Short mmCIF file of C-alpha atoms and ligand atoms in Angstrom, two decimals:
data_model
loop_
_atom_site.label_atom_id
_atom_site.label_comp_id
_atom_site.label_asym_id
_atom_site.label_seq_id
_atom_site.Cartn_x
_atom_site.Cartn_y
_atom_site.Cartn_z
CA MET A 1 0.07 0.17 0.05
CA ILE A 2 1.25 3.59 -0.06
CA VAL A 3 0.18 6.52 1.53
CA LEU A 4 -0.69 9.90 -0.07
CA LYS A 5 -0.57 13.57 2.66
CA PHE A 6 -2.18 16.58 0.55
CA GLY A 7 -1.78 19.81 2.34
CA GLY A 8 -4.13 22.48 2.93
CA THR A 9 -3.26 24.57 -0.35
CA SER A 10 -2.91 21.75 -2.42
CA VAL A 11 -7.05 20.71 -1.07
CA GLY A 12 -7.80 24.35 -0.85
CA SER A 13 -10.15 25.00 -3.46
CA ALA A 14 -12.75 23.13 -5.72
CA GLU A 15 -9.97 22.82 -8.79
CA VAL A 16 -6.92 21.42 -6.91
CA ILE A 17 -9.52 18.90 -4.78
CA GLN A 18 -9.98 17.67 -8.15
CA ASN A 19 -6.65 17.85 -9.15
CA ALA A 20 -5.94 16.03 -6.06
CA ILE A 21 -8.01 13.40 -6.57
CA THR A 22 -6.31 12.29 -10.23
CA ILE A 23 -3.00 12.31 -8.56
CA ALA A 24 -4.56 9.39 -5.51
CA TRP A 25 -6.70 7.54 -8.32
CA SER A 26 -3.96 7.34 -10.61
CA GLN A 27 -2.49 5.49 -8.18
CA ALA A 28 -5.08 3.30 -7.32
CA ASP A 29 -3.05 -0.39 -8.38
CA HIS A 30 -1.07 0.65 -4.98
CA ALA A 31 -3.42 0.11 -2.87
CA PRO A 32 -3.86 4.21 -1.73
CA VAL A 33 -4.78 6.03 1.57
CA VAL A 34 -5.14 9.52 1.03
CA VAL A 35 -5.06 11.09 4.39
CA CYS A 36 -5.43 15.87 4.05
CA SER A 37 -4.97 18.59 6.21
CA ALA A 38 -7.51 20.99 6.53
CA MET A 39 -8.61 23.11 3.55
CA ALA A 40 -6.17 26.69 3.53
CA LYS A 41 -6.49 28.87 5.44
CA THR A 42 -9.05 27.03 7.79
CA THR A 43 -7.04 25.77 10.79
CA ASP A 44 -6.14 29.65 11.20
CA THR A 45 -9.72 30.76 10.92
CA LEU A 46 -10.50 28.41 13.41
CA VAL A 47 -7.51 30.07 15.37
CA ARG A 48 -8.88 32.97 14.97
CA LEU A 49 -12.32 32.18 15.96
CA ALA A 50 -11.00 30.30 19.60
CA GLN A 51 -9.91 34.20 19.94
CA ALA A 52 -12.50 35.83 18.80
CA ALA A 53 -14.97 33.59 21.32
CA LEU A 54 -12.57 34.05 24.47
CA ASP A 55 -12.73 37.66 23.91
CA GLY A 56 -16.47 37.69 24.09
CA ARG A 57 -16.08 39.23 19.92
CA GLU A 58 -19.37 37.52 18.92
CA ASP A 59 -19.12 39.83 15.41
CA GLN A 60 -16.46 37.94 15.26
CA VAL A 61 -17.32 35.22 15.75
CA ARG A 62 -19.97 35.22 13.47
CA ARG A 63 -17.71 36.27 10.51
CA GLU A 64 -15.50 33.56 11.01
CA LEU A 65 -18.27 31.26 10.75
CA ASP A 66 -19.37 33.06 7.94
CA LEU A 67 -16.28 32.78 6.25
CA LEU A 68 -15.94 28.94 6.78
CA SER A 69 -19.40 27.69 5.37
CA THR A 70 -19.13 30.03 2.22
CA LEU A 71 -15.39 28.57 1.14
CA HIS A 72 -16.95 24.56 2.44
CA LEU A 73 -20.43 25.06 0.74
CA ASP A 74 -18.89 27.17 -2.58
CA ALA A 75 -16.37 24.02 -2.86
CA LEU A 76 -19.13 21.74 -2.69
CA ALA A 77 -21.39 23.24 -5.41
CA GLY A 78 -17.61 23.08 -7.14
CA LEU A 79 -17.32 19.45 -7.01
CA THR A 80 -20.76 17.91 -6.83
CA SER A 81 -23.75 17.76 -8.74
CA GLY A 82 -27.69 16.15 -8.23
CA GLU A 83 -27.83 13.55 -5.57
CA THR A 84 -24.69 13.31 -4.05
CA ARG A 85 -24.69 17.53 -3.26
CA SER A 86 -27.89 17.20 -1.59
CA THR A 87 -26.36 14.58 0.56
CA GLY A 88 -23.37 16.61 0.91
CA GLN A 89 -24.85 19.48 1.57
CA ASP A 90 -26.57 17.72 4.73
CA LEU A 91 -23.40 15.91 6.07
CA ILE A 92 -21.20 19.42 5.33
CA GLN A 93 -24.12 21.49 7.26
CA ASN A 94 -24.18 19.35 10.26
CA LEU A 95 -20.69 19.63 10.41
CA LEU A 96 -20.72 23.09 10.40
CA ASP A 97 -23.82 23.55 12.28
CA GLU A 98 -21.63 21.38 15.24
CA LEU A 99 -19.06 24.01 14.98
CA SER A 100 -21.14 26.86 15.82
CA SER A 101 -22.45 25.35 18.72
CA LEU A 102 -19.72 24.18 19.96
CA ALA A 103 -18.00 28.29 18.96
CA ARG A 104 -21.33 30.21 20.43
CA GLY A 105 -20.66 27.39 23.82
CA LEU A 106 -17.88 29.07 23.78
CA LEU A 107 -18.14 32.58 23.32
CA LEU A 108 -20.94 32.14 25.35
CA ILE A 109 -18.46 31.29 28.49
CA GLN A 110 -15.68 32.99 27.59
CA GLU A 111 -13.47 30.29 27.96
CA VAL A 112 -11.04 28.20 24.83
CA SER A 113 -9.12 25.02 26.84
CA PRO A 114 -6.94 23.72 24.74
CA ARG A 115 -9.05 20.97 24.75
CA SER A 116 -12.02 23.00 23.39
CA LYS A 117 -9.92 24.16 21.91
CA ASP A 118 -8.82 20.41 19.99
CA ALA A 119 -12.39 19.89 19.45
CA LEU A 120 -12.52 22.90 17.43
CA LEU A 121 -9.67 22.48 15.32
CA SER A 122 -11.19 19.29 14.20
CA PHE A 123 -13.56 20.66 12.04
CA GLY A 124 -10.76 21.84 9.50
CA GLU A 125 -10.04 17.99 8.07
CA ARG A 126 -13.26 16.42 9.05
CA LEU A 127 -15.22 19.50 6.34
CA SER A 128 -11.80 18.80 4.21
CA THR A 129 -12.16 14.88 4.18
CA THR A 130 -16.19 15.00 3.62
CA LEU A 131 -16.07 17.02 0.98
CA ILE A 132 -13.07 15.30 -1.05
CA TRP A 133 -14.97 11.98 -0.26
CA LEU A 134 -18.02 13.49 -2.14
CA ALA A 135 -16.03 14.68 -5.09
CA CYS A 136 -15.30 10.71 -5.05
CA VAL A 137 -18.88 9.76 -4.96
CA GLU A 138 -19.74 12.37 -7.38
CA ARG A 139 -16.95 10.72 -10.17
CA GLY A 140 -18.07 6.93 -9.59
CA ILE A 141 -14.66 7.09 -7.63
CA SER A 142 -14.52 4.16 -5.34
CA ALA A 143 -14.05 5.72 -1.84
CA GLU A 144 -14.51 5.42 2.19
CA LEU A 145 -14.16 8.37 4.34
CA LEU A 146 -12.63 7.20 7.74
CA ASP A 147 -12.31 9.06 11.32
CA SER A 148 -8.61 9.36 12.36
CA ARG A 149 -9.75 9.82 16.07
CA GLU A 150 -10.67 5.99 15.80
CA PHE A 151 -7.01 4.94 14.91
CA ILE A 152 -4.96 7.55 15.78
CA LYS A 153 -4.26 7.03 19.62
CA THR A 154 -2.34 9.74 22.21
CA ASP A 155 -2.09 11.10 25.55
CA GLU A 156 -4.35 13.87 27.25
CA LYS A 157 -1.42 16.91 26.06
CA PHE A 158 -4.18 18.95 24.00
CA THR A 159 -2.58 20.74 21.63
CA GLU A 160 0.25 18.92 21.62
CA ALA A 161 -0.91 15.45 21.75
CA SER A 162 1.80 12.74 21.46
CA ILE A 163 1.43 9.32 19.87
CA LEU A 164 0.33 5.97 21.63
CA PRO A 165 2.27 3.49 20.00
CA GLN A 166 1.11 0.24 20.79
CA ALA A 167 -2.42 1.72 20.92
CA THR A 168 -2.48 3.44 17.23
CA GLN A 169 -0.39 0.39 15.81
CA GLU A 170 -3.36 -2.20 17.13
CA ALA A 171 -6.32 0.86 16.37
CA ILE A 172 -4.86 1.11 12.48
CA THR A 173 -4.72 -2.28 11.15
CA ALA A 174 -7.91 -3.23 12.77
CA ARG A 175 -9.68 -0.26 10.97
CA VAL A 176 -7.86 0.59 8.32
CA LYS A 177 -8.08 -1.98 5.54
CA PRO A 178 -6.20 -0.56 1.84
CA ARG A 179 -7.56 -2.38 -1.35
CA ASN A 180 -6.78 -1.79 -4.88
CA ASN A 181 -8.94 0.47 -6.88
CA HIS A 182 -10.46 2.01 -3.71
CA LEU A 183 -9.58 4.97 -2.32
CA ILE A 184 -9.30 5.64 1.49
CA ILE A 185 -9.31 9.16 2.87
CA CYS A 186 -8.89 10.36 6.47
CA GLN A 187 -8.02 12.79 8.43
CA GLY A 188 -4.65 14.28 9.60
CA PHE A 189 -3.69 16.29 12.72
CA ILE A 190 -6.76 14.88 14.84
CA ALA A 191 -6.70 11.93 17.02
CA SER A 192 -8.25 10.96 20.29
CA THR A 193 -7.45 10.07 23.81
CA MET A 194 -7.91 6.76 24.58
CA SER A 195 -11.19 7.20 26.51
CA GLY A 196 -12.45 9.31 22.51
CA VAL A 197 -11.61 12.93 23.95
CA THR A 198 -10.72 14.81 20.45
CA THR A 199 -6.91 15.74 20.57
CA THR A 200 -4.95 17.19 17.54
CA LEU A 201 -1.13 16.75 16.59
CA GLY A 202 0.45 20.43 16.84
CA ARG A 203 0.21 22.77 14.01
CA GLY A 204 1.50 21.14 10.75
CA GLY A 205 1.23 17.28 12.10
CA SER A 206 -0.96 16.03 8.54
CA ASP A 207 2.52 14.75 7.75
CA TYR A 208 2.52 12.90 11.11
CA SER A 209 -0.48 11.18 11.07
CA ALA A 210 0.79 10.39 7.12
CA THR A 211 3.67 8.68 8.36
CA ILE A 212 2.16 7.39 11.61
CA ILE A 213 -0.48 5.66 9.07
CA GLY A 214 1.96 4.55 6.43
CA ALA A 215 4.40 2.98 9.38
CA ALA A 216 1.92 1.20 10.94
CA LEU A 217 0.91 -0.69 8.03
CA GLN A 218 4.21 -1.24 6.29
CA ALA A 219 3.52 1.38 3.78
CA GLN A 220 6.21 0.92 0.13
CA GLU A 221 5.81 5.18 0.11
CA VAL A 222 4.82 7.69 2.15
CA GLN A 223 3.65 10.91 -0.71
CA ILE A 224 4.02 14.47 0.69
CA TRP A 225 1.91 16.49 -1.91
CA THR A 226 2.16 19.98 -0.90
CA ASP A 227 3.17 23.31 -2.88
CA VAL A 228 6.70 23.42 -3.64
CA THR A 229 9.05 20.82 -5.69
CA GLY A 230 10.49 19.42 -2.90
CA ILE A 231 12.55 19.96 -0.03
CA MET A 232 15.37 22.91 -1.52
CA THR A 233 18.96 23.73 -0.87
CA THR A 234 17.32 27.16 1.15
CA ASP A 235 14.16 29.02 1.16
CA PRO A 236 13.15 29.82 -2.75
CA ARG A 237 11.24 33.04 -1.36
CA LEU A 238 15.43 33.99 -0.16
CA ILE A 239 17.46 32.79 -2.52
CA ALA A 240 15.74 32.51 -5.95
CA SER A 241 18.72 29.87 -7.54
CA ALA A 242 17.35 27.51 -4.35
CA LYS A 243 17.38 24.22 -6.43
CA THR A 244 15.59 21.14 -5.34
CA ILE A 245 16.88 18.12 -3.75
CA SER A 246 16.59 15.28 -5.03
CA GLU A 247 17.73 12.60 -2.79
CA ILE A 248 18.16 13.28 1.39
CA SER A 249 18.74 10.99 4.17
CA TYR A 250 16.07 10.50 6.95
CA GLU A 251 18.77 12.19 9.17
CA GLU A 252 19.29 15.00 7.26
CA ALA A 253 15.81 15.98 6.22
CA ALA A 254 14.99 15.84 10.37
CA GLU A 255 17.37 18.14 11.20
CA LEU A 256 16.32 20.41 8.60
CA SER A 257 12.95 20.69 9.67
CA PHE A 258 14.11 20.66 12.88
CA PHE A 259 16.18 23.81 12.60
CA GLY A 260 13.37 25.63 10.04
CA ALA A 261 12.57 24.43 6.98
CA LYS A 262 9.02 24.09 6.61
CA VAL A 263 7.92 21.88 4.22
CA ILE A 264 7.62 18.75 6.57
CA HIS A 265 7.05 18.95 9.98
CA PRO A 266 9.59 17.76 12.29
CA SER A 267 7.76 15.07 13.71
CA THR A 268 7.09 13.85 10.46
CA ILE A 269 10.49 11.32 9.35
CA GLN A 270 10.76 9.13 12.83
CA PRO A 271 7.68 6.12 12.05
CA ALA A 272 9.51 6.36 8.51
CA VAL A 273 12.12 5.63 10.23
CA GLU A 274 11.80 2.63 12.22
CA LYS A 275 10.77 1.24 8.72
CA GLU A 276 12.28 1.91 6.36
CA ILE A 277 9.43 3.71 4.40
CA PRO A 278 10.86 5.81 1.86
CA VAL A 279 9.33 9.76 2.03
CA LEU A 280 8.44 11.43 -1.22
CA VAL A 281 8.34 15.33 -1.05
CA LYS A 282 5.88 16.17 -4.36
CA ASN A 283 4.31 19.03 -6.04
CA THR A 284 0.35 19.19 -6.65
CA ASN A 285 0.56 21.78 -9.33
CA ALA A 286 3.63 20.20 -11.33
CA PRO A 287 2.95 16.25 -10.89
CA GLU A 288 5.78 15.57 -13.23
CA GLN A 289 8.30 16.90 -11.49
CA PRO A 290 10.74 14.55 -9.42
CA GLY A 291 10.24 16.20 -6.18
CA THR A 292 12.55 15.06 -2.94
CA ARG A 293 13.03 11.47 -2.03
CA ILE A 294 13.61 11.19 1.63
CA CYS A 295 15.22 7.51 2.32
CA ARG A 296 17.83 5.50 4.66
CA THR A 297 21.06 6.27 2.30
CA VAL A 298 21.53 8.29 -0.37
CA LYS A 299 24.25 9.09 -3.09
CA ASN A 300 25.34 12.24 -2.35
CA ARG A 301 27.85 13.39 0.37
CA GLY A 302 28.47 16.96 1.47
CA ILE A 303 26.14 19.84 1.71
CA GLN A 304 22.49 19.33 0.99
CA ALA A 305 21.06 22.36 2.47
CA ILE A 306 20.93 25.10 4.54
CA THR A 307 18.29 26.50 6.63
CA GLY A 308 17.64 29.49 9.44
CA LYS A 309 14.81 30.41 11.98
CA ASN A 310 14.41 33.43 14.21
CA GLY A 311 12.97 34.06 17.67
CA ILE A 312 16.22 32.31 19.44
CA THR A 313 17.03 33.79 22.84
CA VAL A 314 20.32 32.77 24.36
CA VAL A 315 20.94 31.69 27.66
CA THR A 316 24.29 31.71 28.95
CA VAL A 317 25.27 30.41 32.32
CA GLN A 318 28.28 31.29 34.31
CA SER A 319 29.88 30.09 37.72
CA SER A 320 33.11 30.27 38.33
CA ARG A 321 32.54 28.14 41.56
CA MET A 322 30.89 25.44 39.90
CA LEU A 323 31.60 24.61 36.14
CA ASN A 324 33.76 22.22 37.43
CA ALA A 325 32.09 20.17 40.49
CA HIS A 326 30.19 17.34 39.00
CA GLY A 327 26.58 17.66 38.48
CA PHE A 328 26.54 21.45 37.00
CA LEU A 329 25.21 20.57 33.84
CA LYS A 330 22.86 18.12 34.89
CA ALA A 331 21.37 20.94 37.64
CA ILE A 332 21.19 23.20 34.74
CA PHE A 333 19.57 20.73 31.98
CA SER A 334 16.87 19.74 35.07
CA VAL A 335 15.60 23.33 35.08
CA PHE A 336 14.87 23.35 31.62
CA GLU A 337 13.04 20.00 32.30
CA LYS A 338 11.12 20.87 34.77
CA HIS A 339 9.65 23.32 33.13
CA ARG A 340 9.91 20.65 29.83
CA ILE A 341 11.83 23.56 27.70
CA SER A 342 14.18 21.97 25.38
CA VAL A 343 17.60 23.32 24.43
CA ASP A 344 18.76 23.40 20.59
CA LEU A 345 21.97 24.19 20.88
CA VAL A 346 24.84 24.25 23.80
CA SER A 347 28.03 25.20 23.86
CA THR A 348 30.24 24.82 26.69
CA SER A 349 33.58 26.61 28.21
CA GLU A 350 35.65 26.35 31.46
CA VAL A 351 33.24 29.23 33.36
CA SER A 352 30.06 29.19 31.41
CA VAL A 353 27.50 27.18 28.96
CA SER A 354 25.40 28.99 26.11
CA MET A 355 22.24 27.26 25.34
CA THR A 356 19.81 28.39 22.58
CA VAL A 357 15.96 28.53 23.57
CA ASN A 358 12.76 29.24 21.58
CA ARG A 359 11.99 32.89 22.45
CA PHE A 360 8.26 31.98 22.47
CA GLU A 361 8.60 29.20 25.48
CA PRO A 362 6.53 30.45 27.63
CA SER A 363 8.25 29.34 31.01
CA LEU A 364 11.56 30.25 30.04
CA GLU A 365 10.94 33.76 32.61
CA GLN A 366 10.35 30.55 35.31
CA VAL A 367 13.74 28.63 34.66
CA ILE A 368 15.65 31.86 34.51
CA GLN A 369 14.64 32.23 37.57
CA GLU A 370 16.03 29.14 38.84
CA LEU A 371 18.60 29.20 37.24
CA GLN A 372 19.91 32.18 39.14
CA SER A 373 19.38 31.06 42.35
CA PHE A 374 23.12 28.93 41.30
CA SER A 375 24.42 31.03 38.36
CA ARG A 376 24.91 34.18 37.13
CA VAL A 377 22.16 34.23 33.79
CA ASN A 378 22.16 36.10 30.94
CA VAL A 379 19.70 36.29 28.74
CA GLU A 380 20.30 37.64 25.16
CA PRO A 381 17.15 37.46 22.82
CA ASP A 382 16.53 38.29 19.04
CA HIS A 383 19.04 35.19 17.90
CA GLY A 384 18.93 33.43 14.61
CA ILE A 385 20.61 29.84 14.07
CA VAL A 386 21.93 29.23 10.52
CA SER A 387 22.48 25.64 9.97
CA LEU A 388 23.89 23.99 8.03
CA VAL A 389 22.96 19.95 6.83
CA GLY A 390 24.34 17.99 4.88
CA THR A 391 26.17 13.86 5.10
CA ASP A 392 30.18 14.02 6.39
CA LEU A 393 30.47 17.85 6.08
CA TRP A 394 33.90 17.85 8.06
CA LYS A 395 35.52 15.47 5.33
CA GLU A 396 36.63 18.24 2.82
CA ALA A 397 38.99 20.10 4.74
CA SER A 398 37.98 23.47 3.38
CA PHE A 399 34.37 22.92 4.19
CA THR A 400 34.56 25.13 7.36
CA ALA A 401 36.95 27.38 6.33
CA ARG A 402 34.34 28.17 3.32
CA VAL A 403 31.49 28.60 5.90
CA PHE A 404 34.05 31.05 8.04
CA ALA A 405 35.40 33.31 5.29
CA ALA A 406 31.55 33.38 3.86
CA LEU A 407 30.78 34.88 6.87
CA ARG A 408 33.78 37.00 7.92
CA ASP A 409 31.21 40.18 8.27
CA ILE A 410 28.67 38.45 10.63
CA PRO A 411 29.39 38.62 14.42
CA VAL A 412 28.85 34.45 14.66
CA ARG A 413 27.67 34.40 18.67
CA MET A 414 27.16 30.48 19.07
CA ILE A 415 28.66 27.41 17.06
CA SER A 416 27.81 23.59 17.09
CA LEU A 417 29.75 21.69 15.12
CA GLY A 418 27.64 18.55 15.99
CA SER A 419 28.94 15.07 16.39
CA SER A 420 26.07 13.87 14.03
CA ASP A 421 28.22 14.86 11.80
CA ILE A 422 25.31 16.17 9.54
CA ASN A 423 24.95 19.78 10.76
CA LEU A 424 26.84 22.80 11.52
CA SER A 425 24.78 25.58 13.40
CA VAL A 426 26.25 29.42 13.73
CA VAL A 427 23.73 31.34 15.78
CA VAL A 428 23.48 34.74 14.68
CA PRO A 429 22.20 37.96 15.69
CA GLN A 430 18.48 38.36 14.16
CA GLU A 431 19.01 41.30 11.67
CA ASN A 432 22.08 39.44 10.14
CA LEU A 433 20.23 35.93 9.40
CA GLU A 434 19.30 36.47 5.91
CA GLN A 435 22.08 37.72 5.45
CA ALA A 436 23.96 35.21 6.40
CA ILE A 437 21.55 32.96 4.69
CA THR A 438 22.95 34.67 1.34
CA LEU A 439 26.50 34.61 1.82
CA LEU A 440 26.40 31.00 2.60
CA HIS A 441 24.18 29.91 -0.41
CA GLN A 442 26.49 31.64 -2.56
CA GLU A 443 29.76 30.27 -1.12
CA LEU A 444 28.16 26.78 -0.84
CA PHE A 445 26.03 26.72 -4.12
CA PRO A 446 27.44 28.56 -6.58
CA GLN A 447 24.68 28.97 -9.40
CA GLY A 448 24.62 26.14 -12.37
CA GLU A 449 26.52 24.32 -9.95
CA LYS A 450 23.82 21.44 -8.65
CA GLY A 451 22.65 21.10 -5.22
N1 LIG B 501 -4.60 21.22 9.45
C1 LIG B 501 -3.29 21.59 10.37
C2 LIG B 501 -2.75 22.74 10.15
O1 LIG B 501 -2.66 23.90 9.56
C3 LIG B 501 -2.39 20.53 10.29
C4 LIG B 501 -2.02 20.71 8.96
O2 LIG B 501 -2.43 20.94 7.70
O3 LIG B 501 -0.61 19.36 8.83
O4 LIG B 501 -1.84 22.97 11.23
MG1 LIG B 502 1.91 20.95 6.07
#
């Protein structure tokens, strides 16, 4: 079997939904399972709706509901006719009514817990997949609509739930039965707890749903259909000469998505790695293009891509008294652990430890206070991380020299040349991030040369 995941822009209108179905149906002889995101912008609209309910802004709640209603009913009209349309109208209207009651309930009490937010966000994927299924029915394609909440099982960490692997594996094999010449359609992103309460896997989580299902069913391949030609040497909006990478390893792809490349969700790779399932990133608007293949081993050595992310805070902990002592690093990291903040990069010297964390971590303030109880703490916000990802980066002796020569005019704040041997990261001031990426791309991917 194979899994095809279509992102929001690939199911964003009646026209693109037809393309997505054509792509999936053209592979009907591989027992396809289709995993879909919400229609483009829908989840953002639902997030705004939640905020408006919380703030008690009734007008805005109504506007957002109208927006969602128009979007889905218009798409329905574009995709169906006759009897399918009238069945469809009932199904879509029921979902819209349910959404509307929930939104009004939240507005009334002006409270949106993470649990209620997940219930609200789930409507995006439930609506889109209902539409896609109806469009298949209209086209006479054998198709079945499943509710992913019945087989993607998670803990109760609402809005960022973690998968329960055993329960999920068992439920998928029991509920999802792919076969040739038949499309199974289900939602990405949404899941449920063991007692059946709706959860979500975090924004962008549909990619992750796709590889979870693919891994559970031993897929030959998981295809991520999106609106770009694949994973690129860097962000093409920043550098026009960025090229599509034809093949990349699991480790490189995981590293890239974690350090800012937005093409796939950072958790996507992990289920695929365990079962060695290749993940293909393809463009729905240009299906003939080869895209990027993510797999175990690749031929390419050396640099593959450059990525960057902003919003990084550098936290430096100093203690002349304690650094040499046993347990100092442990003491530092247990503070981060207690507050569930993950540290991305670490660099140490005799008297200090510097770490990078995401600026938006809500409990960062408390962490800093606790660290201050046993050390001197310096906090520098407004930084960015540039990551160079590839395999055996330093086997070529001149590599680091070229990197730092390219960055000669940029104040590099931290360097991490990890033991992973696939990532060289540098921390730079936020305002220099784009410039650093541009200079490095010019140096490492000269125009005309293949990436
Ligand atoms: N619809 C969800 C989001 O926009 C999940 C996804 O598209 O992957 O975050
Ligand atoms: Mg996405």
